[in-house]
Short mmCIF file of C-alpha atoms in Angstrom, two decimals:
data_model
loop_
_atom_site.label_atom_id
_atom_site.label_comp_id
_atom_site.label_asym_id
_atom_site.label_seq_id
_atom_site.Cartn_x
_atom_site.Cartn_y
_atom_site.Cartn_z
CA MET Y 1 0.13 0.11 -0.12
CA LEU Y 2 1.07 3.09 -0.92
CA ASP Y 3 1.05 6.84 2.00
CA LYS Y 4 0.47 10.01 -0.04
CA ASN Y 5 3.76 10.42 -0.89
CA GLY Y 6 4.53 7.08 -2.63
CA ILE Y 7 1.30 7.82 -4.43
CA ALA Y 8 3.44 10.81 -5.64
CA ARG Y 9 6.76 9.26 -6.30
CA THR Y 10 4.62 7.26 -8.06
CA ILE Y 11 3.87 9.59 -10.54
CA ALA Y 12 6.92 11.50 -10.53
CA ARG Y 13 8.49 8.72 -12.58
CA GLU Y 14 6.00 10.04 -15.95
CA LEU Y 15 8.72 13.24 -15.39
CA ARG Y 16 10.71 14.15 -18.09
CA ASP Y 17 13.46 16.24 -19.04
CA GLY Y 18 12.56 19.67 -20.50
CA TYR Y 19 8.53 19.08 -19.15
CA TYR Y 20 6.00 21.82 -17.94
CA VAL Y 21 3.46 20.14 -15.34
CA ASN Y 22 0.67 21.61 -13.73
CA LEU Y 23 0.23 20.29 -10.16
CA GLY Y 24 -3.25 20.27 -8.78
CA ILE Y 25 -3.79 20.74 -4.70
CA GLY Y 26 -3.35 17.78 -2.51
CA ILE Y 27 -1.23 14.79 -3.16
CA PRO Y 28 0.13 15.94 -7.27
CA THR Y 29 1.46 18.63 -4.77
CA LEU Y 30 3.89 16.78 -3.67
CA VAL Y 31 5.21 15.70 -6.79
CA ALA Y 32 7.17 18.25 -6.95
CA ASN Y 33 9.20 16.41 -3.87
CA PHE Y 34 10.25 13.84 -6.43
CA ILE Y 35 11.42 15.43 -8.97
CA PRO Y 36 15.17 13.62 -9.94
CA GLU Y 37 18.53 15.43 -9.21
CA GLY Y 38 19.14 17.07 -12.51
CA MET Y 39 15.99 17.18 -14.29
CA ASP Y 40 15.06 20.31 -15.75
CA VAL Y 41 11.45 20.35 -14.87
CA GLN Y 42 9.11 23.92 -15.12
CA LEU Y 43 6.47 24.08 -13.03
CA GLN Y 44 3.13 26.42 -13.63
CA SER Y 45 0.94 27.79 -11.87
CA GLU Y 46 -2.31 28.59 -13.08
CA ASN Y 47 -2.43 31.78 -10.63
CA GLY Y 48 0.09 33.23 -13.41
CA LEU Y 49 3.87 31.75 -12.44
CA LEU Y 50 6.02 29.32 -14.57
CA GLY Y 51 9.18 28.04 -12.98
CA MET Y 52 7.62 27.91 -9.37
CA GLY Y 53 10.34 27.47 -6.72
CA PRO Y 54 10.53 25.93 -2.83
CA PHE Y 55 7.96 27.29 0.01
CA PRO Y 56 9.57 30.54 1.70
CA TRP Y 57 11.94 30.55 4.72
CA GLU Y 58 10.42 31.58 7.63
CA GLY Y 59 9.81 35.29 7.57
CA GLU Y 60 10.42 35.74 3.87
CA GLU Y 61 7.01 35.33 3.00
CA ASP Y 62 5.13 37.58 -0.25
CA PRO Y 63 1.96 38.18 -0.26
CA ASP Y 64 1.64 38.67 -3.27
CA LEU Y 65 3.49 35.93 -4.32
CA ILE Y 66 1.22 32.75 -3.95
CA ASN Y 67 0.89 29.07 -6.12
CA ALA Y 68 -2.44 27.93 -7.14
CA GLY Y 69 -3.28 26.62 -3.82
CA LYS Y 70 -2.97 29.94 -2.33
CA GLN Y 71 0.07 28.56 -0.11
CA THR Y 72 3.17 31.11 0.14
CA ILE Y 73 6.20 30.02 -2.57
CA THR Y 74 8.85 31.20 -4.13
CA THR Y 75 10.42 31.98 -7.95
CA LEU Y 76 13.82 30.70 -9.04
CA PRO Y 77 15.81 32.14 -11.94
CA GLY Y 78 14.09 32.21 -14.51
CA SER Y 79 10.87 31.90 -13.57
CA VAL Y 80 8.25 34.18 -15.32
CA PHE Y 81 5.10 35.64 -13.92
CA PHE Y 82 1.71 36.60 -16.29
CA ASP Y 83 -1.98 37.29 -16.04
CA SER Y 84 -4.68 34.78 -15.58
CA ALA Y 85 -6.08 34.86 -19.88
CA MET Y 86 -2.19 33.89 -20.80
CA SER Y 87 -1.39 31.21 -17.57
CA PHE Y 88 -5.36 29.55 -19.44
CA GLY Y 89 -3.64 29.94 -23.15
CA MET Y 90 -0.99 27.64 -22.51
CA ILE Y 91 -3.27 25.36 -20.45
CA ARG Y 92 -5.91 25.46 -24.26
CA ALA Y 93 -2.49 25.90 -26.56
CA GLY Y 94 -1.38 22.31 -25.13
CA LYS Y 95 1.57 23.70 -23.67
CA VAL Y 96 1.86 21.66 -20.54
CA ASP Y 97 3.15 18.32 -20.90
CA LEU Y 98 1.80 17.11 -17.57
CA THR Y 99 -0.51 17.73 -15.75
CA VAL Y 100 -1.41 16.19 -12.33
CA LEU Y 101 -4.68 16.89 -10.39
CA GLY Y 102 -7.14 14.32 -7.48
CA ALA Y 103 -10.57 13.40 -8.16
CA MET Y 104 -13.49 12.22 -6.21
CA GLU Y 105 -14.37 9.96 -9.07
CA VAL Y 106 -13.00 8.65 -12.71
CA SER Y 107 -15.19 6.23 -14.65
CA GLN Y 108 -13.72 3.37 -16.80
CA ASN Y 109 -13.67 5.84 -19.77
CA GLY Y 110 -11.49 8.02 -18.25
CA ASP Y 111 -14.74 10.37 -17.47
CA ILE Y 112 -13.28 13.00 -14.22
CA ALA Y 113 -15.28 14.20 -11.38
CA ASN Y 114 -13.96 16.14 -8.76
CA TRP Y 115 -15.56 19.48 -8.09
CA LYS Y 116 -19.15 19.88 -6.82
CA ILE Y 117 -21.01 17.18 -4.71
CA PRO Y 118 -25.00 17.84 -4.93
CA GLY Y 119 -26.73 19.87 -2.17
CA LYS Y 120 -23.35 19.05 0.48
CA MET Y 121 -20.06 20.62 -1.65
CA VAL Y 122 -19.56 23.30 -3.84
CA LYS Y 123 -16.10 24.71 -4.14
CA GLY Y 124 -16.19 24.86 -7.38
CA MET Y 125 -13.80 23.70 -10.19
CA GLY Y 126 -11.22 25.94 -10.28
CA GLY Y 127 -8.79 25.56 -13.32
CA ALA Y 128 -10.12 22.33 -13.33
CA MET Y 129 -12.53 22.07 -16.24
CA ASP Y 130 -9.90 23.69 -18.75
CA LEU Y 131 -6.82 21.24 -17.46
CA VAL Y 132 -8.79 18.70 -18.52
CA ALA Y 133 -10.46 19.62 -21.52
CA SER Y 134 -6.66 20.51 -23.20
CA ALA Y 135 -4.40 18.88 -21.52
CA ARG Y 136 -2.66 16.22 -23.33
CA HIS Y 137 -1.33 13.50 -20.16
CA ILE Y 138 -3.51 13.51 -17.19
CA VAL Y 139 -3.01 11.87 -14.79
CA VAL Y 140 -5.48 11.69 -11.44
CA ALA Y 141 -3.82 11.03 -7.92
CA MET Y 142 -6.54 10.00 -6.13
CA GLN Y 143 -7.49 7.20 -2.28
CA HIS Y 144 -8.66 4.53 -4.15
CA VAL Y 145 -11.97 4.66 -2.39
CA ASN Y 146 -13.87 7.69 -0.22
CA LYS Y 147 -14.24 7.72 3.88
CA ALA Y 148 -17.35 5.66 3.08
CA GLY Y 149 -14.81 2.60 1.30
CA GLU Y 150 -16.70 2.47 -1.41
CA SER Y 151 -14.75 2.63 -4.76
CA LYS Y 152 -13.55 5.85 -6.64
CA LEU Y 153 -12.68 3.91 -10.02
CA LEU Y 154 -16.56 3.64 -11.21
CA PRO Y 155 -18.33 2.21 -14.22
CA ALA Y 156 -19.68 5.69 -14.53
CA CYS Y 157 -19.18 9.03 -12.27
CA THR Y 158 -22.04 9.22 -10.56
CA LEU Y 159 -21.24 13.10 -8.94
CA PRO Y 160 -21.31 16.28 -11.74
CA LEU Y 161 -18.22 15.22 -14.84
CA THR Y 162 -15.46 17.76 -14.97
CA GLY Y 163 -14.48 16.14 -18.44
CA LEU Y 164 -15.12 13.33 -20.45
CA ALA Y 165 -13.12 10.62 -21.46
CA CYS Y 166 -9.33 12.61 -20.93
CA VAL Y 167 -7.82 11.08 -17.44
CA GLN Y 168 -4.80 8.85 -18.94
CA LYS Y 169 -4.18 7.51 -15.85
CA VAL Y 170 -5.02 7.06 -12.26
CA VAL Y 171 -2.29 6.50 -9.14
CA THR Y 172 -4.01 5.30 -6.28
CA GLU Y 173 -2.87 3.84 -3.06
CA LEU Y 174 -3.30 0.70 -4.60
CA GLY Y 175 -1.86 0.53 -7.77
CA VAL Y 176 -1.30 2.10 -11.59
CA PHE Y 177 -4.07 2.40 -13.77
CA GLY Y 178 -4.16 3.16 -17.22
CA PHE Y 179 -7.13 3.02 -20.02
CA ASP Y 180 -7.97 0.13 -22.83
CA PRO Y 181 -11.54 0.69 -24.76
CA GLN Y 182 -13.04 -2.33 -21.85
CA GLY Y 183 -12.32 0.59 -18.93
CA PHE Y 184 -9.69 0.24 -16.12
CA VAL Y 185 -6.22 -1.82 -16.79
CA LEU Y 186 -4.42 -2.48 -14.06
CA LEU Y 187 -0.65 -1.03 -15.19
CA GLU Y 188 1.44 -1.73 -11.60
CA ARG Y 189 0.56 -3.23 -8.08
CA ALA Y 190 1.83 -1.29 -5.39
CA PRO Y 191 3.74 -3.30 -2.69
CA GLY Y 192 2.87 -5.78 -0.47
CA VAL Y 193 -0.80 -5.50 -2.87
CA GLY Y 194 -2.61 -8.18 -4.37
CA VAL Y 195 -5.17 -8.49 -7.44
CA GLU Y 196 -7.84 -9.74 -5.75
CA HIS Y 197 -7.21 -6.77 -3.31
CA ILE Y 198 -7.09 -4.64 -5.76
CA LYS Y 199 -10.60 -5.60 -8.05
CA SER Y 200 -12.85 -6.06 -4.34
CA HIS Y 201 -12.08 -2.32 -4.29
CA THR Y 202 -12.65 -0.68 -7.90
CA LEU Y 203 -16.17 -0.72 -9.10
CA GLY Y 204 -15.49 0.23 -12.54
CA PHE Y 205 -14.78 -2.32 -15.06
CA LEU Y 206 -11.00 -3.62 -14.61
CA THR Y 207 -8.82 -5.24 -16.11
CA ALA Y 208 -6.16 -7.23 -14.16
CA HIS Y 209 -4.20 -10.58 -14.60
CA GLY Y 210 -2.21 -11.24 -11.30
CA SER Y 211 1.05 -10.84 -13.62
CA GLU Y 212 1.18 -7.16 -13.21
CA PRO Y 213 4.45 -6.12 -11.27
CA GLU Y 214 4.78 -4.22 -7.76
CA ILE Y 215 5.76 -0.56 -8.24
CA THR Y 216 9.73 0.67 -8.48
CA TRP Y 217 10.99 3.94 -8.42
CA PRO Y 218 14.72 4.32 -10.13
CA MET H 1 -6.97 64.69 -18.04
CA ASN H 2 -6.76 63.55 -14.03
CA LYS H 3 -7.56 60.45 -13.10
CA VAL H 4 -6.86 61.26 -9.16
CA PHE H 5 -8.87 60.52 -6.99
CA THR H 6 -8.37 61.25 -2.94
CA ASP H 7 -9.42 57.85 -1.74
CA ALA H 8 -11.50 54.65 -2.22
CA LEU H 9 -14.98 56.41 -1.24
CA SER H 10 -14.24 58.84 -3.43
CA ALA H 11 -13.34 56.82 -6.43
CA LEU H 12 -16.16 54.57 -6.11
CA HIS H 13 -18.97 58.03 -5.44
CA ASP H 14 -21.22 57.06 -7.79
CA LEU H 15 -21.70 52.92 -7.93
CA GLN H 16 -25.07 51.86 -7.04
CA ASP H 17 -26.77 49.31 -5.33
CA GLY H 18 -27.74 47.02 -8.30
CA THR H 19 -24.29 47.53 -9.94
CA THR H 20 -22.30 44.63 -12.12
CA LEU H 21 -18.43 44.74 -10.98
CA MET H 22 -15.59 43.59 -10.82
CA LEU H 23 -13.28 42.27 -8.81
CA GLY H 24 -9.74 41.22 -9.41
CA GLY H 25 -7.53 39.46 -7.48
CA PHE H 26 -7.10 35.56 -6.82
CA GLY H 27 -7.38 34.28 -3.43
CA LEU H 28 -6.94 37.00 -1.16
CA CYS H 29 -3.32 37.68 -3.46
CA GLY H 30 -4.06 41.39 -5.29
CA ILE H 31 -7.19 41.75 -3.88
CA PRO H 32 -8.85 45.45 -3.98
CA GLU H 33 -9.07 45.69 -0.83
CA HIS H 34 -9.69 49.33 -0.16
CA CYS H 35 -12.39 48.99 -2.41
CA ILE H 36 -13.65 46.60 -0.49
CA SER H 37 -13.76 48.32 2.31
CA ALA H 38 -15.51 51.29 0.43
CA LEU H 39 -18.27 48.87 -0.35
CA VAL H 40 -19.30 47.85 3.10
CA GLN H 41 -18.59 51.25 3.79
CA LYS H 42 -21.23 52.80 1.50
CA GLY H 43 -23.52 49.47 2.34
CA VAL H 44 -24.16 49.34 -1.62
CA ARG H 45 -26.54 45.97 -2.19
CA ASN H 46 -28.39 43.83 -4.98
CA LEU H 47 -24.94 43.76 -6.54
CA THR H 48 -23.83 41.15 -9.31
CA CYS H 49 -19.65 40.41 -8.02
CA ILE H 50 -17.27 38.59 -10.97
CA SER H 51 -14.41 37.80 -9.26
CA ASN H 52 -11.96 34.26 -8.95
CA ASN H 53 -13.10 34.25 -5.80
CA ALA H 54 -15.27 35.20 -2.61
CA GLY H 55 -12.67 35.94 -0.50
CA VAL H 56 -12.76 34.01 3.22
CA ASP H 57 -14.75 34.83 6.01
CA ASP H 58 -13.60 38.09 7.25
CA PHE H 59 -12.04 39.32 4.68
CA GLY H 60 -11.84 40.06 0.66
CA LEU H 61 -16.00 39.55 -0.32
CA GLY H 62 -17.19 37.66 2.55
CA LEU H 63 -16.96 41.17 4.12
CA LEU H 64 -18.88 42.00 1.68
CA LEU H 65 -21.10 38.42 1.65
CA GLN H 66 -21.50 38.78 5.19
CA ASN H 67 -23.49 42.27 5.04
CA HIS H 68 -25.82 40.52 2.41
CA GLN H 69 -24.63 43.09 -0.28
CA ILE H 70 -23.85 40.53 -3.00
CA ARG H 71 -27.12 39.53 -5.11
CA LYS H 72 -25.23 37.08 -7.36
CA MET H 73 -21.37 35.77 -7.33
CA ILE H 74 -20.17 34.74 -10.74
CA ALA H 75 -16.69 33.25 -9.35
CA SER H 76 -14.48 30.00 -10.78
CA TYR H 77 -13.79 28.31 -6.58
CA VAL H 78 -15.05 29.47 -3.53
CA GLY H 79 -13.86 26.76 -0.68
CA GLU H 80 -12.54 28.68 1.93
CA ASN H 81 -16.05 30.54 2.48
CA ALA H 82 -18.07 29.11 4.64
CA GLU H 83 -20.77 31.60 4.58
CA PHE H 84 -20.52 32.01 0.65
CA GLU H 85 -21.34 27.47 1.28
CA ARG H 86 -24.12 28.46 3.62
CA GLN H 87 -26.04 31.16 1.48
CA LEU H 88 -25.79 29.55 -2.53
CA LEU H 89 -26.35 25.78 -0.47
CA SER H 90 -29.71 28.18 1.21
CA GLY H 91 -30.27 29.30 -2.31
CA GLU H 92 -30.04 33.50 -1.03
CA LEU H 93 -27.56 33.64 -2.91
CA GLU H 94 -27.32 33.52 -7.01
CA VAL H 95 -24.21 31.67 -8.04
CA GLU H 96 -22.55 30.78 -11.55
CA LEU H 97 -19.68 28.59 -11.49
CA ILE H 98 -17.18 28.92 -14.33
CA PRO H 99 -14.01 27.32 -15.47
CA GLN H 100 -10.69 29.36 -14.31
CA GLY H 101 -10.17 29.49 -18.04
CA THR H 102 -13.13 30.78 -19.40
CA LEU H 103 -13.27 33.76 -16.57
CA ALA H 104 -10.89 35.46 -17.09
CA THR H 105 -10.76 34.72 -20.93
CA ARG H 106 -14.40 36.25 -20.76
CA CYS H 107 -12.49 39.24 -19.59
CA LEU H 108 -10.14 39.26 -22.09
CA ALA H 109 -12.58 39.03 -24.89
CA ALA H 110 -14.41 42.14 -22.90
CA GLY H 111 -10.94 44.23 -22.91
CA TYR H 112 -10.26 43.23 -27.00
CA GLY H 113 -13.58 44.41 -27.88
CA MET H 114 -14.50 40.81 -29.27
CA PRO H 115 -18.30 39.75 -28.27
CA ALA H 116 -17.66 36.10 -27.22
CA ILE H 117 -15.08 33.24 -27.64
CA TYR H 118 -14.76 29.59 -28.11
CA THR H 119 -13.34 27.02 -25.30
CA PRO H 120 -13.66 23.75 -24.48
CA ALA H 121 -13.19 23.50 -20.86
CA GLY H 122 -16.55 22.33 -19.40
CA TYR H 123 -17.85 20.62 -22.59
CA GLY H 124 -20.09 17.76 -21.39
CA THR H 125 -20.45 18.68 -18.02
CA GLU H 126 -23.08 20.81 -16.05
CA VAL H 127 -21.61 24.02 -17.18
CA ALA H 128 -21.91 23.23 -21.14
CA GLU H 129 -26.09 23.29 -20.24
CA GLY H 130 -27.78 25.76 -22.87
CA LYS H 131 -24.97 26.99 -24.47
CA GLU H 132 -24.16 26.75 -27.80
CA THR H 133 -21.53 24.67 -29.42
CA ARG H 134 -18.92 24.22 -32.12
CA VAL H 135 -16.81 21.28 -33.94
CA PHE H 136 -13.70 23.37 -34.48
CA GLY H 137 -10.81 19.67 -35.86
CA ASP H 138 -11.79 16.82 -34.15
CA LYS H 139 -13.10 18.55 -30.77
CA THR H 140 -16.08 20.49 -29.15
CA TYR H 141 -15.82 23.71 -28.25
CA LEU H 142 -18.58 26.05 -25.95
CA LEU H 143 -19.42 29.37 -26.95
CA GLU H 144 -18.92 31.62 -24.27
CA THR H 145 -19.86 35.71 -24.58
CA ALA H 146 -17.34 38.88 -23.18
CA PHE H 147 -18.48 39.66 -19.73
CA GLU H 148 -20.38 43.01 -19.59
CA ALA H 149 -19.53 45.19 -16.22
CA ASP H 150 -20.61 48.58 -15.20
CA TYR H 151 -17.58 49.00 -13.35
CA ALA H 152 -13.53 46.69 -12.66
CA LEU H 153 -12.15 47.43 -9.49
CA VAL H 154 -8.37 46.57 -9.47
CA LYS H 155 -5.42 46.20 -7.75
CA ALA H 156 -2.12 47.35 -8.89
CA TRP H 157 1.45 47.46 -7.71
CA LYS H 158 2.45 51.74 -9.27
CA GLY H 159 0.35 53.26 -11.41
CA ASP H 160 0.63 57.26 -12.86
CA ARG H 161 -1.55 60.09 -12.79
CA LEU H 162 -2.32 58.62 -16.60
CA GLY H 163 -3.80 55.40 -14.91
CA ASN H 164 -0.83 53.36 -16.89
CA LEU H 165 -0.93 50.43 -14.68
CA VAL H 166 2.07 47.90 -13.16
CA PHE H 167 1.84 45.09 -11.18
CA ARG H 168 3.21 42.78 -9.52
CA ALA H 169 4.61 38.84 -8.44
CA THR H 170 1.54 36.57 -8.98
CA SER H 171 -1.03 39.66 -7.35
CA ARG H 172 -1.28 40.55 -10.96
CA ASN H 173 -3.79 37.35 -12.02
CA PHE H 174 -7.10 38.69 -13.10
CA ASN H 175 -6.16 42.54 -12.11
CA PRO H 176 -4.87 43.81 -15.66
CA LEU H 177 -7.89 41.17 -17.46
CA MET H 178 -10.46 43.06 -15.15
CA ALA H 179 -8.78 46.19 -15.67
CA MET H 180 -9.29 46.54 -19.53
CA ALA H 181 -13.14 44.79 -18.80
CA GLY H 182 -14.58 47.48 -17.43
CA LYS H 183 -17.00 49.96 -18.24
CA ILE H 184 -15.26 52.22 -15.95
CA THR H 185 -12.09 50.71 -14.06
CA ILE H 186 -11.75 52.63 -11.14
CA ALA H 187 -7.42 51.42 -9.80
CA GLU H 188 -5.80 51.19 -6.37
CA VAL H 189 -2.26 51.18 -5.96
CA GLU H 190 0.49 50.54 -3.00
CA GLU H 191 2.50 53.97 -4.66
CA LEU H 192 1.29 56.47 -7.25
CA VAL H 193 3.99 57.90 -9.68
CA GLU H 194 4.43 60.51 -11.86
CA PRO H 195 3.91 59.93 -15.86
CA GLY H 196 7.49 58.98 -17.19
CA ASP H 197 8.32 57.09 -14.09
CA LEU H 198 7.06 54.19 -15.63
CA ASP H 199 9.48 52.21 -18.32
CA PRO H 200 6.81 52.34 -21.30
CA ASP H 201 8.13 48.70 -22.07
CA HIS H 202 7.09 47.49 -18.66
CA ILE H 203 3.56 48.71 -17.96
CA HIS H 204 0.78 46.03 -18.01
CA VAL H 205 -1.70 48.16 -18.53
CA PRO H 206 -1.73 51.57 -20.91
CA GLY H 207 -3.67 54.31 -19.50
CA ILE H 208 -6.82 54.24 -22.10
CA TYR H 209 -8.19 51.18 -19.71
CA VAL H 210 -7.91 52.93 -16.39
CA HIS H 211 -11.13 55.83 -15.59
CA ARG H 212 -9.48 56.47 -11.62
CA ILE H 213 -6.99 55.91 -10.40
CA PHE H 214 -5.92 56.07 -6.08
CA VAL H 215 -3.21 55.21 -3.54
CA GLY H 216 -4.75 52.39 -1.01
CA THR H 217 -2.64 53.04 2.24
CA ASN H 218 -1.74 50.38 5.28
CA TYR H 219 -2.41 47.38 2.66
CA GLU H 220 -3.30 44.10 4.67
CA LYS H 221 -2.36 41.99 2.43
CA ARG H 222 -3.27 39.26 4.34
CA ILE H 223 -1.91 35.08 3.72
CA GLU H 224 -4.34 32.75 3.51
CA GLN H 225 -2.12 29.69 3.02
CA ARG H 226 1.68 30.48 5.05
CA THR H 227 3.54 27.94 3.86
CA VAL H 228 7.50 28.17 5.16
CA ARG H 229 10.56 26.35 5.30
CA ALA H 230 11.92 25.93 8.63
CA ARG H 231 15.59 27.71 9.32
CA SER H 232 17.04 24.71 10.99
#
């Protein structure tokens, strides 16, 4: 079973030198901690920054300098600021190489729901709908089941959708999942997690043979 | 040409009940603090506010929500405001949630004199309900119209008497777009300088878009999520 850092570390394997990457709030943010040494990856923050640096040293917080999660951050040599239209311009134009975001539900055809629970919770979609409608490479980082223990990998989303057939990969504490025309495909298992356990926690159609390797990291 | 006002209240002197407003900022970063305070002081009601977020309970647009001055809110993310969520779920507040890039680009379209844009954001979701679509290539796009706002209230770092504006770091966000989109644009700045003091190559919004400008003092600039690296 993976913890949050394990999920982030697993997703970090998708990074390539020269990538521009947008990381959503929550587990996706942790991916930044696993960028391999020497790899040049530029983080895009949709509130208007390319080249996001680490959190500031205590006492050096700048209220004018935050990321999309509203956290205080820093710049790096080569960082650029821009307005929100340009920020979503580069997203819409497909300039961002990898997008990692959280989800409440993912369906077996790659639909994603992550912005609203009717009658209960309405936070809004923020930039998620723009990202999933235009990004070329979308990875979802999430817990496999919700607080009630129900699968978040479903035949069809029950919550209002964020985007249609857009997710390429899902990483949960149980494993790495891709998609084929039938549904989810188990690609790798989390260390110590058996296929039967994964199957019994996945409501969507899942292709799993049992020969899938355990996740390893470089 | 004199666009300079002494303070927020005088700059907002003719703002009436029922007005549609744009307010710059992302979270609490780059919000027009002094304009919001003046709106609270004036007590104008039935406002339609276009803003990426709705502030927090006791700061930013949250202050207007507490006073029930907002009739309708158009935003992309409102997660940090319990009062907002309460008013929304109870039906007291009319809310239109729209994708953030759509929000930004509908402002941009207004400032560029274009009636509408096409975007793929929200296609296939409830955001698309009732909207015209069109296929370009292998993708379906939604037709989204430019915003019309009576006033745009923005916060810049520096500005000059002619209304030229410069923003700082990520407090830029929606501010330049909204500045360009308002029928009357009111900019509050930390520093008001003389024409010529700003490098023409470094101005983010040309003064032609800005109608009124004033200096705001004692900015609170509240930080929503203070994240730091501890010094060992």
